[in-house]
Short mmCIF file of C-alpha atoms in Angstrom, two decimals:
data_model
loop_
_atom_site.label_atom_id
_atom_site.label_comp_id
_atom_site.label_asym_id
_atom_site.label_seq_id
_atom_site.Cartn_x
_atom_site.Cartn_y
_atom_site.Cartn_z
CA UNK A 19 90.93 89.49 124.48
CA UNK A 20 88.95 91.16 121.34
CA UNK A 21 85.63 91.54 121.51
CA UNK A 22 85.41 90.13 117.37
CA UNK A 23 86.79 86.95 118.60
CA UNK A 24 83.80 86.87 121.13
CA UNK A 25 81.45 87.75 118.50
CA UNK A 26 82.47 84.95 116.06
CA UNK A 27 82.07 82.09 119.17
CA UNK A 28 78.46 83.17 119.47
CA UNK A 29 77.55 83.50 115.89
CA UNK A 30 79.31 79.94 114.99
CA UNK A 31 78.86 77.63 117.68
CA UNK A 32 75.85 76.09 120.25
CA UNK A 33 74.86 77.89 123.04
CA UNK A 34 77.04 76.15 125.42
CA UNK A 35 79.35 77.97 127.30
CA UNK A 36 82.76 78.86 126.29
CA UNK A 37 86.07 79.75 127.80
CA UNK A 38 88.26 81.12 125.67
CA UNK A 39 92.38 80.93 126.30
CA UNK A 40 95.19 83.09 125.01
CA UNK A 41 98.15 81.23 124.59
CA UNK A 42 100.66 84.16 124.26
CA UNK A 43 103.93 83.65 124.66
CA UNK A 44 103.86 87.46 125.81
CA UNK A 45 103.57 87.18 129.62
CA UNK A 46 105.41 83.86 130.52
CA UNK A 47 108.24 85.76 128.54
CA UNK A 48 108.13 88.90 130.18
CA UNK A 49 108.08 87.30 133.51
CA UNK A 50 111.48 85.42 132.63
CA UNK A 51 113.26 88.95 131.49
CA UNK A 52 111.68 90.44 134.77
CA UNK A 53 112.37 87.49 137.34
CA UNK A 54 115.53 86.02 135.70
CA UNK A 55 116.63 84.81 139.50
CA UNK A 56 113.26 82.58 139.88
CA UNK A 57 113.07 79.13 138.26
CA UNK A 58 109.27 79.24 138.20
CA UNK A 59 107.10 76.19 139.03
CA UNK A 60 103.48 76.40 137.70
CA UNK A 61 100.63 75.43 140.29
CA UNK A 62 98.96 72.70 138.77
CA UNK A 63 95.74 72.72 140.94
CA UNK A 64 94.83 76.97 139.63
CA UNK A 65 95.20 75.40 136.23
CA UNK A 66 92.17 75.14 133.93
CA UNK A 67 93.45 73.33 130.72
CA UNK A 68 95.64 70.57 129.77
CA UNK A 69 96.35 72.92 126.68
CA UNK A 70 97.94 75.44 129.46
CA UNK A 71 100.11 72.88 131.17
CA UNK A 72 101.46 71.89 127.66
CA UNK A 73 102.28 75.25 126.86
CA UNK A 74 104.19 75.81 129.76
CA UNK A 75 105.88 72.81 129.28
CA UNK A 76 107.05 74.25 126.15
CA UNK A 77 108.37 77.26 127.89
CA UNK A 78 110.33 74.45 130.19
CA UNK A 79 108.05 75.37 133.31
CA UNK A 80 108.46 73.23 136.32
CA UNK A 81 105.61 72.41 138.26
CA UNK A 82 104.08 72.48 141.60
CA UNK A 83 101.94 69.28 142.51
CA UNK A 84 99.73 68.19 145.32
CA UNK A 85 98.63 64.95 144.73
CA UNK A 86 99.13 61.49 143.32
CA UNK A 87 96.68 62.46 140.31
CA UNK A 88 98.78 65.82 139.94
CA UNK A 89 101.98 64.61 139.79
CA UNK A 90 100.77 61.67 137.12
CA UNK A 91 99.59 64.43 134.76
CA UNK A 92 102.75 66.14 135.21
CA UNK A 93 105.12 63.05 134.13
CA UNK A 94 102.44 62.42 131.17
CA UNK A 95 103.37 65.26 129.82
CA UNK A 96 107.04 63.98 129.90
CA UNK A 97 108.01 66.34 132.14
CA UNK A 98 111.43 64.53 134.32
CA UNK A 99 111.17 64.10 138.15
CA UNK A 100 113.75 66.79 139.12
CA UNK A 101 111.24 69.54 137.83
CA UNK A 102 108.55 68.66 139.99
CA UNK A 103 107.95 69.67 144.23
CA UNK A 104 105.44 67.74 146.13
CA UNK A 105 104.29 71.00 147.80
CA UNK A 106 101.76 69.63 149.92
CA UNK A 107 103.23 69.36 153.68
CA UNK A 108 100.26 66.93 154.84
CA UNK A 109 100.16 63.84 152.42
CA UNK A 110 98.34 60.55 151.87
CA UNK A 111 100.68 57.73 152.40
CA UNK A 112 99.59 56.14 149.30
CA UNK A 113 100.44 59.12 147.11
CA UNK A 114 103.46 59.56 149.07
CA UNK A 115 104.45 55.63 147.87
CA UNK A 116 103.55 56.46 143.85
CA UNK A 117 106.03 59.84 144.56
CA UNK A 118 108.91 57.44 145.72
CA UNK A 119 107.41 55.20 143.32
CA UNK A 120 108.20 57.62 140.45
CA UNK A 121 111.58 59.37 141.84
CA UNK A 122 109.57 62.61 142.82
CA UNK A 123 111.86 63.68 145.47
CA UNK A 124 111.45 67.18 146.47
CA UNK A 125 108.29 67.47 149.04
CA UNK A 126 107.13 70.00 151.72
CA UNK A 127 106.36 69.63 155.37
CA UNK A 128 105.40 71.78 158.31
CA UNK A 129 105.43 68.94 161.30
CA UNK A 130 107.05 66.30 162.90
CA UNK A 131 103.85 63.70 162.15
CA UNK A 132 104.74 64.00 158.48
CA UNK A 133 108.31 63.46 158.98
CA UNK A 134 107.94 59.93 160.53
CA UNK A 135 105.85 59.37 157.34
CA UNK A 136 108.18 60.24 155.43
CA UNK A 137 111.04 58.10 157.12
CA UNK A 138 109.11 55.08 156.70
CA UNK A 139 107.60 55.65 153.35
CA UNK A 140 110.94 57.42 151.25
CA UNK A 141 113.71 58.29 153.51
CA UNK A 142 116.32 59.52 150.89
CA UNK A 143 113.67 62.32 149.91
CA UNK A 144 114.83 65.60 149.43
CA UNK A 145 112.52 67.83 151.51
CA UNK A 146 111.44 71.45 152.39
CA UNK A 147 110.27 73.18 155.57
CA UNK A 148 106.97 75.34 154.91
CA UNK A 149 107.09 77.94 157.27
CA UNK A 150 103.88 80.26 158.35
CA UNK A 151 104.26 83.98 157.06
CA UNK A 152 101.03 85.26 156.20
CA UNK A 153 99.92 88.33 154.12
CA UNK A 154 96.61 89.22 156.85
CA UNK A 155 95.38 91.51 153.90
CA UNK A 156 95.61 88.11 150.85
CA UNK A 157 92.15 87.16 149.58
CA UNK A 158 93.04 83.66 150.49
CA UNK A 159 95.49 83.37 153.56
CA UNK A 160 97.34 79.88 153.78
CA UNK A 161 98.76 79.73 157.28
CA UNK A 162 95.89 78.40 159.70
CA UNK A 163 96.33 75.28 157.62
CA UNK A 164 99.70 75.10 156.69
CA UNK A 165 103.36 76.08 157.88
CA UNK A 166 105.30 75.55 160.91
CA UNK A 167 106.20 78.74 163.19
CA UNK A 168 110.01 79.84 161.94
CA UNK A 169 110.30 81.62 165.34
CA UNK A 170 109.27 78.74 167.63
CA UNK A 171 109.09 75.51 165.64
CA UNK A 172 111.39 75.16 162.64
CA UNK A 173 114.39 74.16 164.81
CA UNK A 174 112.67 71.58 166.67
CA UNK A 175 111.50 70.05 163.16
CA UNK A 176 115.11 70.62 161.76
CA UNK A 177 116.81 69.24 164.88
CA UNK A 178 114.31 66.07 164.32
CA UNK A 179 114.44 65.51 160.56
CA UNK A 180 118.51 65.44 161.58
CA UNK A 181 117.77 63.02 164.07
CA UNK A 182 115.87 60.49 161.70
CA UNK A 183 118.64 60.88 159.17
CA UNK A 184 116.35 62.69 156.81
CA UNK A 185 118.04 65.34 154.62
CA UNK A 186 116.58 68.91 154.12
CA UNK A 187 117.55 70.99 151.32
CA UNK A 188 115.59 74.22 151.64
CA UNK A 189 112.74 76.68 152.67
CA UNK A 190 109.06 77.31 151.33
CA UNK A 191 106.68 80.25 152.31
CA UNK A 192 103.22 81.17 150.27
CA UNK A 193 101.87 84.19 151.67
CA UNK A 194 98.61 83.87 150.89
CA UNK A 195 96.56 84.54 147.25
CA UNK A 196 95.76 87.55 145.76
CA UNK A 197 98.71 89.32 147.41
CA UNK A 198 100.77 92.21 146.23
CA UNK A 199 102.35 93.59 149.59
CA UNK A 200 105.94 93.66 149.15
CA UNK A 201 106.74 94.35 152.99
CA UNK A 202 105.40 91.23 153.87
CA UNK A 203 107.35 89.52 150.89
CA UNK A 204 110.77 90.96 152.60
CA UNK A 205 109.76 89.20 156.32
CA UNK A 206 109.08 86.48 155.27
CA UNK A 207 112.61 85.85 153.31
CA UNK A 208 114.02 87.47 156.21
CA UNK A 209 112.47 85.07 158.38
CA UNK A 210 113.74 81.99 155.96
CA UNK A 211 117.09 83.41 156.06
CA UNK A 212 116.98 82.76 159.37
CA UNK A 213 115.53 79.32 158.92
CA UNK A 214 118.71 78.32 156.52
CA UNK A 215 120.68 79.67 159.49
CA UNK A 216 119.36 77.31 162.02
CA UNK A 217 119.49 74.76 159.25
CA UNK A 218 123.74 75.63 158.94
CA UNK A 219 124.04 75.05 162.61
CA UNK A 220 122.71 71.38 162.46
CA UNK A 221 124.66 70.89 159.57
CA UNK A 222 122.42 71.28 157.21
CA UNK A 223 123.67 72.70 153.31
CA UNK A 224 120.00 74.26 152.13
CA UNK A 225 119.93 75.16 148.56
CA UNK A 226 116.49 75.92 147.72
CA UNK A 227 114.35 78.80 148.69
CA UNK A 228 110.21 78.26 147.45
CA UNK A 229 108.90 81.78 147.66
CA UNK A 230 105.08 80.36 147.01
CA UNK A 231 102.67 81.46 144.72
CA UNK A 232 99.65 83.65 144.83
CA UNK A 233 100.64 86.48 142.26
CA UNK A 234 98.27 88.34 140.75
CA UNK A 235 97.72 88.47 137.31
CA UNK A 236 94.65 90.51 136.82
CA UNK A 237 95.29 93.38 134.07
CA UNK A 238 96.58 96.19 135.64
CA UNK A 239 98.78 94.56 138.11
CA UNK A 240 102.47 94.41 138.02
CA UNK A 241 104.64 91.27 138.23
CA UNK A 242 107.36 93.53 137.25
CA UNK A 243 106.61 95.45 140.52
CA UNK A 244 106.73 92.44 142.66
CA UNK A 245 109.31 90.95 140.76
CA UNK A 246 112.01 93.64 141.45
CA UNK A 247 111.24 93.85 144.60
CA UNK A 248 111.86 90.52 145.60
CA UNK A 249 114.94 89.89 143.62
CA UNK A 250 116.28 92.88 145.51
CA UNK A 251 115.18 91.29 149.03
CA UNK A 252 116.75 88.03 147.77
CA UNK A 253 119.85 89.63 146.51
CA UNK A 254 120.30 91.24 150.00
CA UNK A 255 119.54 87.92 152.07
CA UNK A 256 120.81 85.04 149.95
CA UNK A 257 123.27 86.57 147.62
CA UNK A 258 124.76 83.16 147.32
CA UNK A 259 124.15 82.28 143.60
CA UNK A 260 124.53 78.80 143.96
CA UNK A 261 120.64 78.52 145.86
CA UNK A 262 118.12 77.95 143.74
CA UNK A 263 115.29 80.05 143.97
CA UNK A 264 111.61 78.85 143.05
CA UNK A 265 108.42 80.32 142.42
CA UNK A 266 104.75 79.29 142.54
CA UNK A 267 102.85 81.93 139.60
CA UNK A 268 100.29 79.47 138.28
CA UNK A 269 97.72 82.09 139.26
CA UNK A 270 99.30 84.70 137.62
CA UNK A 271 100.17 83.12 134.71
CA UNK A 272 96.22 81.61 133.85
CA UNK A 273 94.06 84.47 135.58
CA UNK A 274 93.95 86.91 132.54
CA UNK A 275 94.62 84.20 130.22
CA UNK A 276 90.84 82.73 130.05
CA UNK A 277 87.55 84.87 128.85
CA UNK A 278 84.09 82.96 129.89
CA UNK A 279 81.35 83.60 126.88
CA UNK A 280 77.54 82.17 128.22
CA UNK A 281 74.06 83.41 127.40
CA UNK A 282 71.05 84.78 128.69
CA UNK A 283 68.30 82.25 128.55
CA UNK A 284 66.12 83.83 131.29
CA UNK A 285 65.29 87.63 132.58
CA UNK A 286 62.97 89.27 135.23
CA UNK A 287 62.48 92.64 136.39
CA UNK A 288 61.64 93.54 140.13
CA UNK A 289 61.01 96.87 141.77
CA UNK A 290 63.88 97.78 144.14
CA UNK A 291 63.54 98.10 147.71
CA UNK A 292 62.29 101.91 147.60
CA UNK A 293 59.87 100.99 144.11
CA UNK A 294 62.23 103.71 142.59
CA UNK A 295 64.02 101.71 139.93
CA UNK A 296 63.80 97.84 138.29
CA UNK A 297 66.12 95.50 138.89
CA UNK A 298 67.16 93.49 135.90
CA UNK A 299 68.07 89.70 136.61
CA UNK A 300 69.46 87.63 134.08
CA UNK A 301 70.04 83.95 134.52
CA UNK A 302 72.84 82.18 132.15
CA UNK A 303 73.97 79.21 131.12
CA UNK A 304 76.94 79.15 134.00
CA UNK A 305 77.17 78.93 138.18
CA UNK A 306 79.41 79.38 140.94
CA UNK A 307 79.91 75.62 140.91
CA UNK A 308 81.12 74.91 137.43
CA UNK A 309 83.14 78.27 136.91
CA UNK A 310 82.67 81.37 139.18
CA UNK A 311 83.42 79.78 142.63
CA UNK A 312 85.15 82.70 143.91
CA UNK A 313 81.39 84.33 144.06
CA UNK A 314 81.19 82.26 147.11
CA UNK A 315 83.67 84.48 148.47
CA UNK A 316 81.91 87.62 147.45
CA UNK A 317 84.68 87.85 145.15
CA UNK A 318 83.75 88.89 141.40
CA UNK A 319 84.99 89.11 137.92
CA UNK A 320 84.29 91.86 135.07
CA UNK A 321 81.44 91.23 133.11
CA UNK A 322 80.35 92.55 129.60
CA UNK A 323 78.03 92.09 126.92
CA UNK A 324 79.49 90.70 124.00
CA UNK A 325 77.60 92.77 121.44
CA UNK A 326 77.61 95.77 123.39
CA UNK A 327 76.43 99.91 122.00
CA UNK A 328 79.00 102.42 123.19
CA UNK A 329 77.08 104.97 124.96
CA UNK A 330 74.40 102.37 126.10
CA UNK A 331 72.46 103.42 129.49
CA UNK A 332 72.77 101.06 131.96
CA UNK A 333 70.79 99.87 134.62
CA UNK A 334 71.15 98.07 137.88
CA UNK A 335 71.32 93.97 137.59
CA UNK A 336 71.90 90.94 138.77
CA UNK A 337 73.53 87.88 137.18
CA UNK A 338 72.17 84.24 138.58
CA UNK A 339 74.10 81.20 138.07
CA UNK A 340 72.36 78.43 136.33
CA UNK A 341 71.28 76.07 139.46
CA UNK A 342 68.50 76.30 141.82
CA UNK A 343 71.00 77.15 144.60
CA UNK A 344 69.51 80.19 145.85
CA UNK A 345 73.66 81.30 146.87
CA UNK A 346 74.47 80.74 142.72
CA UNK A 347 74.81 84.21 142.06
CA UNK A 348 77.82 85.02 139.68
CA UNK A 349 77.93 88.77 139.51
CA UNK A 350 77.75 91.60 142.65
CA UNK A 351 74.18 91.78 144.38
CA UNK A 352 74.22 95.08 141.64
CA UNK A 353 76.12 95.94 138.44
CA UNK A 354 75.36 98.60 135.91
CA UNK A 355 74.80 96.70 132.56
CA UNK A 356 73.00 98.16 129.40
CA UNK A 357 69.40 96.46 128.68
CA UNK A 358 69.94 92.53 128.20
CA UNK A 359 67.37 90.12 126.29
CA UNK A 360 67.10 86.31 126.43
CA UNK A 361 69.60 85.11 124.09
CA UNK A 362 72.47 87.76 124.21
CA UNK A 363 75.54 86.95 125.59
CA UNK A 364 78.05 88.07 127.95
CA UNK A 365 81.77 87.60 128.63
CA UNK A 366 83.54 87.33 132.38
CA UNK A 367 87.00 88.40 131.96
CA UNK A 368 90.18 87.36 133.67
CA UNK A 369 87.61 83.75 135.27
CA UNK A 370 91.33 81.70 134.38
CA UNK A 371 92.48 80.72 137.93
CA UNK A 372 89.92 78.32 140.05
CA UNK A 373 87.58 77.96 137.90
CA UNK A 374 86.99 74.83 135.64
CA UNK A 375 89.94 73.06 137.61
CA UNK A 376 87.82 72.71 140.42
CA UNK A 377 84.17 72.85 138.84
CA UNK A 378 81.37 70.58 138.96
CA UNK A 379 78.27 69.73 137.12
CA UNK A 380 75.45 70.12 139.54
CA UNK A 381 71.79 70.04 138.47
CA UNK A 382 73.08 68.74 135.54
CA UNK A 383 74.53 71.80 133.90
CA UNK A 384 77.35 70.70 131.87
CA UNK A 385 81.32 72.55 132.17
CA UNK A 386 81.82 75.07 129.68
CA UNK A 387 83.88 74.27 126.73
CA UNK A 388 87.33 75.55 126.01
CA UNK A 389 88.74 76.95 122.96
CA UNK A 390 92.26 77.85 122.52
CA UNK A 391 93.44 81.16 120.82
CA UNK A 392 97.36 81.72 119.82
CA UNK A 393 98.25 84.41 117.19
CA UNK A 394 101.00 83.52 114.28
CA UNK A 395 103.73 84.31 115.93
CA UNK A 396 103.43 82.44 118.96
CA UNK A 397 102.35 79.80 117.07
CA UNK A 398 105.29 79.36 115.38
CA UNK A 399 107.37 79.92 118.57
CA UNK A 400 105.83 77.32 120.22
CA UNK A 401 105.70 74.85 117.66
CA UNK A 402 109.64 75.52 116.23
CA UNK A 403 111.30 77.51 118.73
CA UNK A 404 110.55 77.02 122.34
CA UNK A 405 112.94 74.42 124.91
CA UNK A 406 109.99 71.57 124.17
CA UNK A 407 108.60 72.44 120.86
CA UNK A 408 104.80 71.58 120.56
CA UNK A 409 103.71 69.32 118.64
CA UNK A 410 101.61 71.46 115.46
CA UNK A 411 98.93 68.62 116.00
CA UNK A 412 98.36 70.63 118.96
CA UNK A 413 97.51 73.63 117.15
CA UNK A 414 95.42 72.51 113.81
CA UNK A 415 94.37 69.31 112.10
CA UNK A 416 95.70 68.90 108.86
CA UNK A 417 98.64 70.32 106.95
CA UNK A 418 97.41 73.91 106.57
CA UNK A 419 96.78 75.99 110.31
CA UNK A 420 96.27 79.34 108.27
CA UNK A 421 92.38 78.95 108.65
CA UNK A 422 92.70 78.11 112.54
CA UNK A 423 94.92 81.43 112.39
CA UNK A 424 92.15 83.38 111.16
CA UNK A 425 88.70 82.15 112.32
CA UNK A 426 87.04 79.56 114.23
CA UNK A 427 86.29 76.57 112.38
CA UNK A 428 85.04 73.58 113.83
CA UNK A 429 86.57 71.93 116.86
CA UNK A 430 90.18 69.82 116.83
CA UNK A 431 89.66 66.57 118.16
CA UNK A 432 91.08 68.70 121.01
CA UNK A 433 87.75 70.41 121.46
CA UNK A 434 89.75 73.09 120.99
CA UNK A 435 90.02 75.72 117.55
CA UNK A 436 93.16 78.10 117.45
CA UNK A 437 93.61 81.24 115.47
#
């Protein structure tokens, strides 16, 4: 995202902090040309904007839910049953009733508990085994909580969902988050290959294979990579064209998408460990708890002044989250940044996945605000040309969306400016 865009947030609006969202067309495009075999479902819970969701809607997304309040976002946005999967394998009987409620049909599960529930609660749903295949080197493995075994429990689960007359249409996996090993990628669809073929011997006709989520979208990475790859595995072991083939890339899709813009409004200096150095520590206006969770994991985003002198020195820091948690730290224990003063601000790149979708306002400290950013072009695409046209409400208030094109103004009802 360009630094001038940064610049003009600060200079023109309170000192709240701001996330700032591309909506280019650009990636969700390429990943169609790249992946043409995947129908891709967007995770709703990595999601960080209702402006997101509506833009994927426009680019005829289907979407991945997990909940009761999930799934009623989804329809708001008038997106029809048949493009939603209830991927969530352990479920709350009461959001399992508004799913048959609503004609959601398509739903995971990993164990015979949930298939009794499902019996009772909507026996002509559609469903789909989660196996286990885990990525041991993900950021986030899935399979301690999730998934049955594909070696020693999916035909006992098959052989019973036959038994209770429920019918099973396909296979999910997920890998884990923050993945990008492409061996593991080819077990695990060898693995659900072999799932479909137990499936074939009960008389089961599967037609849908859910290769999860978890891509990463962090600049520098390569769907196109990971895409090949897998439509290669998935050419070798289901080169029947009539299964449908889904995708979970709501992480990849949002992750580079969103810019976080806060400010300094405190700073100390201590003497390192050895007395050799200071350590600068700068406090701002944000926290692990209403944007930078993953610094819970000792995971970290790129950070940068906003203003910023090529050539600067820089000096060893720390960035503190806003609370009085003494854990709220939302850079590395250390990282090299040029001299800071109360006041300046500073941008964390690439903060779009898990981040304001799951924050929180503790001490008080109110969520960020976000402001939408779409060039011209994909303006027009997405307001004329894509399978659900936007609304150009969406995009500007009033008749003329040249100055939202160009600069920020003040805020769409929206709470939102686009340029």
């Amino acid at each position: 995202m360009s630094q001038n865009i940064w610049v003009k947030m600060v200079k023109n609006h309170s000192a709240a902090p701001e996330y700032t969202t591309n909506n280019s067309t650009d990636a969700i495009l390429s990943d169609i040309q790249v992946n043409a075999a995947a129908l891709k479902y967007l995770q709703v819970l990595c999601e960080i904007s209702r402006l997101v969701l509506e833009t994927l809607v426009a680019m005829g997304s289907g979407f991945d839910c997990a909940s009761k309040e999930e799934i009623k976002k989804i329809l708001s946005l008038g997106v029809p049953p048949n493009k939603i999967i209830y991927a969530h394998p352990t479920k709350k009987l009461s959001h399992l009733k508004y799913a048959a409620e609503v004609g959601i049909e398509m739903m995971t599960f990993d164990n015979e508990m949930e298939l009794h529930k499902v019996k009772h609660m909507f026996p002509t749903a559609k469903l789909v085994l989660r196996i286990k295949y885990d990525d041991p080197r993900s950021n986030f493995p899935l399979g301690g909580k999730f998934g049955a075994n594909p070696d020693t429990a999916a035909k006992d689960l098959l052989e019973k969902a036959k038994s209770l007359g429920l019918e099973v249409i396909g296979v999910s996996f997920h890998i884990g988050s923050g993945n990008t090993h492409l061996d593991v990628y080819q077990k695990a669809i060898i693995a659900s290959r072999k799932v479909f073929d137990m499936g074939a011997e009960l008389g089961y006709q599967f037609k849908l294979l859910d290769i999860g989520g978890g891509f990463s979208g962090n600049t520098g990475s390569s769907i196109n990579e990971v895409g090949i790859a897998v439509n290669k595995f998935i050419d070798q072991y289901f080169p029947d064209p009539s299964i449908k083939i889904i995708a979970e890339p709501g992480q990849y899709f949002v992750i580079s998408a969103f810019t976080l813009v806060t400010q300094i409004h405190s700073k100390r200096c201590l003497p390192s460990q050895n007395g050799s150095e200071l350590i600068r520590m700068y406090y701002v206006d944000i926290s692990v708890f209403n944007s930078i969770i993953i610094g819970l994991y000792d995971l970290y985003v790129k950070i940068a002044p906003v203003e910023e002198a090529k050539g600067a020195p820089v000096y060893p820091s720390t960035v503190w989250g806003a609370t009085c948690d003494g854990s709220d730290r939302v850079s590395p224990e250390t990282v090299l940044l040029p001299e800071l003063a109360i006041g300046d601000w500073v941008a964390f790149e690439e903060i779009g996945a898990y981040s304001l979708s799951i924050a929180s306002d503790f001490n008080g400290f109110e969520l960020p605000h976000v402001h939408g950013i779409v060039n011209r072009r994909d303006w027009k695409f997405l307001t004329e040309a894509a399978k659900r046209p936007m609304s150009k409400q969406k995009f500007a208030t009033g008749d003329y969306p040249e100055n939202y094109l160009t600069g920020l103004m003040k805020p769409s009802k929206f709470d939102t400016n686009y340029f």
